[in-house]
Amino acid sequence: MEMKTESRIPEHKRQRKDELVDAIKGDIGVCGWIIMILSALFAAIIFPFSIWFCIKIIKEYERAVVFRLGRIVSGKARGPGLMFILPCTDNFIKVDLRVISFAIPPQEILTKDSVTTTVDGVVYYKIENAIRSVANVNNVHLATAQLAQTTLRNILGTQTLSSILSNREEIAHNIQSILDTATQQWGVKVERVEMRDVRLPVQMQRAMAAEAEAVREARAKIVAAEGEMNASRALKEASMVICESPAALQLRYLQTLNTIATENNSTIIFPIPIDLLQSVIKK
């Protein structure tokens, strides 16, 4: 039991050390207070001119992370509006909270079925926690862009070409969820991911076009064969009906002559009696 508690304590301390920097409140010490008092006195001495250095304006879509002697002041970002800082001891970093978009450069990817393709996309994100974006990552925008490129390559490398072309929205949603989970500790919220273009080599495009053309020709031949089969069945049924009534053949012959006569042509038709033809056939 004692060994278990000893093993738990370092792990708990390690977890506390690895916690995200989002609300820090620490004592600056005696020397820090002395430096702050001297800084305040200096600002009071040069009061007419210190206003230009001590008062800053933060816009509505911005937040300022203020560092006082290296520590984040009050554990939260300031703004919008006027902000007062002490000279020599305070410095601040402005963070833009608006939605930011960047284009993923074209990535050459080898798909699961060994097809080389080039894919690019667009990522939309915004900063939700200004302190995390400053204290937990060196350059949040560069880190997000590089992570988006790596995630795009990893996800598309496990997909076939047909799935990439047919399931673009689903793949984009998976990339968005992975990016959102990974960038949460940076104070970033990924709003949307879109795949803009999937480019194939020219030879692959020709092969796919030839394959599609062959499939269409095969379907056309099948449809034509089915039409011939249905027509032959209809002719067979018609012949059986005509054989049951000899007068029906004569009526059909007269209808054919009537149809030919209505057309504008110079063909002359001499009808021959059916009985005469039957006697000739019998002989």
XYZ file of C-alpha atoms in Angstrom:
283
model
C 0.000 0.000 0.000
C 2.811 2.380 0.802
C 4.457 1.720 -2.564
C 1.163 2.351 -4.340
C 0.667 5.690 -2.618
C 4.244 6.677 -3.382
C 3.719 5.792 -7.034
C 0.509 7.789 -7.153
C 1.973 10.970 -5.679
C 4.624 11.530 -8.376
C 2.052 10.769 -11.075
C -0.331 13.325 -9.573
C 2.428 15.910 -9.387
C 3.369 15.121 -12.949
C -0.203 15.639 -14.073
C -0.317 18.999 -12.264
C 2.844 20.035 -14.052
C 1.383 18.998 -17.381
C -1.866 20.866 -16.863
C -2.785 23.473 -19.431
C -1.804 27.040 -18.744
C -5.121 28.855 -18.583
C -5.357 30.506 -15.144
C -2.106 31.275 -13.349
C -1.944 33.222 -10.138
C 1.390 33.326 -8.408
C 3.316 35.508 -5.988
C 5.939 37.706 -7.603
C 8.000 37.906 -4.413
C 9.530 40.802 -2.501
C 11.840 41.866 -5.302
C 8.901 41.864 -7.683
C 6.893 44.158 -5.440
C 9.846 46.520 -5.103
C 10.243 46.686 -8.871
C 6.513 47.310 -9.307
C 6.568 50.166 -6.758
C 9.545 51.752 -8.499
C 7.795 51.388 -11.842
C 4.642 53.032 -10.469
C 6.699 55.895 -9.000
C 8.472 56.383 -12.304
C 5.095 56.512 -14.114
C 3.818 59.067 -11.567
C 6.899 61.265 -11.958
C 6.582 61.497 -15.732
C 2.773 61.536 -15.552
C 1.944 63.673 -18.587
C 4.092 61.475 -20.811
C 3.472 58.116 -19.124
C -0.145 58.071 -20.285
C 1.006 57.270 -23.811
C 2.952 54.256 -22.521
C 0.580 53.008 -19.796
C -2.827 53.176 -21.498
C -3.526 50.812 -24.373
C -6.661 50.261 -26.461
C -7.890 46.738 -27.179
C -10.378 46.294 -30.022
C -13.650 44.429 -29.699
C -12.376 41.305 -31.484
C -9.052 41.245 -29.616
C -7.854 40.156 -26.191
C -4.584 41.051 -24.469
C -2.535 38.609 -22.417
C -0.569 40.751 -19.942
C 2.711 39.504 -18.446
C 3.972 41.172 -15.266
C 7.524 40.179 -14.450
C 7.024 37.085 -16.573
C 3.722 36.008 -14.986
C 0.246 36.240 -16.474
C -1.700 38.927 -14.645
C -4.925 37.799 -12.887
C -5.059 34.574 -14.887
C -7.265 35.936 -17.670
C -7.037 37.953 -20.828
C -7.991 41.642 -20.834
C -10.179 43.586 -23.183
C -11.880 44.994 -25.055
C -11.518 48.688 -24.240
C -8.868 50.619 -22.309
C -6.110 48.777 -20.500
C -3.557 50.142 -18.028
C -0.079 48.644 -17.809
C 3.008 49.579 -15.848
C 6.113 50.581 -17.736
C 9.235 48.400 -17.531
C 7.406 45.551 -15.749
C 4.422 44.771 -17.964
C 4.257 43.616 -21.529
C 1.327 42.157 -23.418
C 0.461 40.120 -26.484
C -2.660 40.788 -28.548
C -4.692 37.788 -29.681
C -7.215 37.985 -32.520
C -10.449 36.092 -31.764
C -11.905 36.257 -35.270
C -12.256 33.205 -37.507
C -9.046 32.598 -39.429
C -8.797 30.585 -42.637
C -5.763 29.174 -44.372
C -5.273 26.960 -47.381
C -3.573 23.612 -46.964
C -0.861 23.415 -49.636
C -1.327 20.643 -52.231
C -0.220 17.375 -50.625
C 0.990 14.503 -52.810
C -0.529 11.399 -51.238
C -0.212 7.679 -51.958
C -3.635 6.160 -51.373
C -4.392 2.714 -49.983
C -4.760 1.242 -53.485
C -1.335 2.626 -54.538
C -2.585 5.610 -56.543
C -0.682 8.882 -56.381
C -2.953 11.901 -56.032
C -2.633 15.545 -54.996
C -5.156 16.966 -52.523
C -5.522 20.443 -51.031
C -8.051 21.943 -48.641
C -9.119 24.869 -46.455
C -9.300 25.049 -42.653
C -11.378 27.560 -40.670
C -10.581 28.021 -36.994
C -10.666 30.595 -34.217
C -8.990 31.129 -30.844
C -11.301 30.537 -27.890
C -8.778 30.813 -25.059
C -6.227 33.581 -25.530
C -4.011 32.509 -22.624
C -3.672 28.940 -23.848
C -2.836 30.092 -27.362
C 0.018 32.225 -25.992
C 1.342 30.133 -23.098
C 0.988 26.570 -24.428
C 2.354 26.900 -27.963
C 5.044 29.017 -29.549
C 3.175 29.951 -32.740
C -0.417 28.782 -32.668
C -1.134 29.604 -36.315
C 1.928 27.804 -37.660
C 1.310 24.819 -35.377
C -2.306 24.531 -36.523
C -1.320 24.734 -40.196
C 1.360 22.045 -39.865
C -0.968 19.789 -37.881
C -3.639 20.174 -40.565
C -1.180 19.129 -43.280
C -0.037 16.086 -41.308
C -3.582 15.029 -40.454
C -4.689 15.354 -44.076
C -1.849 13.109 -45.248
C -2.465 10.536 -42.518
C -6.220 10.298 -43.109
C -6.092 10.146 -46.901
C -3.250 7.602 -46.812
C -5.675 5.058 -45.339
C -8.388 5.641 -47.976
C -8.766 4.312 -51.496
C -9.132 6.614 -54.468
C -12.807 5.787 -54.949
C -13.604 6.523 -51.290
C -11.739 9.852 -51.477
C -13.761 10.908 -54.518
C -17.126 9.729 -53.157
C -16.819 10.454 -49.405
C -15.192 13.880 -49.366
C -17.584 15.348 -46.794
C -17.162 12.437 -44.386
C -13.365 12.579 -44.669
C -13.404 16.355 -44.091
C -15.556 15.853 -40.981
C -13.107 13.258 -39.618
C -10.187 15.617 -40.193
C -12.077 18.402 -38.422
C -12.786 16.245 -35.347
C -9.148 15.138 -35.110
C -7.858 18.704 -35.435
C -10.380 20.015 -32.920
C -9.336 17.417 -30.349
C -5.624 18.024 -30.893
C -5.799 21.830 -30.814
C -8.051 22.062 -27.774
C -5.034 22.359 -25.482
C -3.885 25.334 -27.569
C -7.171 27.176 -27.055
C -8.135 26.720 -30.712
C -11.562 25.700 -32.032
C -11.591 24.236 -35.550
C -14.829 25.364 -37.160
C -14.694 23.674 -40.546
C -12.456 21.719 -42.921
C -13.073 21.503 -46.653
C -11.283 19.499 -49.368
C -11.024 21.791 -52.368
C -9.536 19.694 -55.154
C -8.374 16.143 -55.839
C -5.908 16.049 -58.715
C -4.979 12.866 -60.556
C -2.108 12.199 -62.975
C -2.935 12.539 -66.674
C -2.382 8.844 -67.317
C -4.756 7.940 -64.499
C -7.383 10.325 -65.892
C -7.121 8.694 -69.319
C -7.370 5.217 -67.821
C -10.436 6.170 -65.774
C -12.052 7.790 -68.831
C -11.409 4.665 -70.929
C -12.842 2.483 -68.171
C -15.962 4.619 -67.886
C -16.413 4.611 -71.683
C -16.102 0.825 -71.794
C -18.680 0.453 -69.023
C -21.109 2.730 -70.855
C -20.637 0.825 -74.147
C -21.275 -2.460 -72.354
C -24.458 -1.082 -70.812
C -25.600 0.234 -74.216
C -25.080 -3.199 -75.813
C -27.020 -4.853 -73.014
C -29.912 -2.408 -73.438
C -29.922 -2.943 -77.219
C -29.907 -6.726 -76.795
C -32.794 -6.552 -74.344
C -34.723 -4.382 -76.812
C -34.157 -6.891 -79.637
C -35.263 -9.727 -77.393
C -38.449 -7.909 -76.401
C -39.152 -7.007 -80.040
C -38.699 -10.608 -81.165
C -41.086 -11.797 -78.471
C -43.674 -9.236 -79.588
C -43.288 -10.313 -83.246
C -43.679 -13.934 -82.256
C -46.913 -13.192 -80.411
C -48.169 -11.112 -83.369
C -47.432 -13.939 -85.824
C -49.277 -16.406 -83.642
C -52.342 -14.112 -83.586
C -52.227 -13.669 -87.384
C -51.944 -17.419 -87.958
C -55.155 -17.978 -86.046
C -57.083 -15.714 -88.498
C -56.070 -15.678 -92.201
C -58.123 -12.528 -92.823
C -55.960 -10.643 -90.329
C -52.941 -10.988 -92.629
C -54.896 -9.396 -95.480
C -55.993 -6.502 -93.232
C -52.418 -5.976 -92.051
C -51.280 -5.938 -95.672
C -53.841 -3.257 -96.520
C -52.796 -1.167 -93.499
C -49.193 -1.330 -94.656
C -50.211 -0.150 -98.132
C -52.195 2.709 -96.591
C -49.171 3.797 -94.542
C -46.887 3.728 -97.567
C -49.400 5.682 -99.663
C -49.554 8.556 -97.178
C -45.809 9.235 -97.526
C -44.606 11.642 -100.202
C -42.694 9.335 -102.506
C -42.828 8.086 -106.089
C -43.121 4.410 -105.328
C -45.920 2.556 -107.113
C -47.428 -0.444 -105.367
C -49.287 -3.203 -107.240
C -51.138 -5.379 -104.755
C -51.175 -9.082 -105.529
C -53.968 -11.244 -104.174
C -52.966 -13.443 -101.309
C -54.793 -16.425 -102.805
C -52.595 -16.286 -105.885
C -49.477 -16.304 -103.785
C -50.747 -19.265 -101.796
C -51.367 -21.293 -104.943
C -47.857 -20.503 -106.164
C -46.351 -21.490 -102.849
C -48.250 -24.803 -102.862
C -46.942 -25.666 -106.327
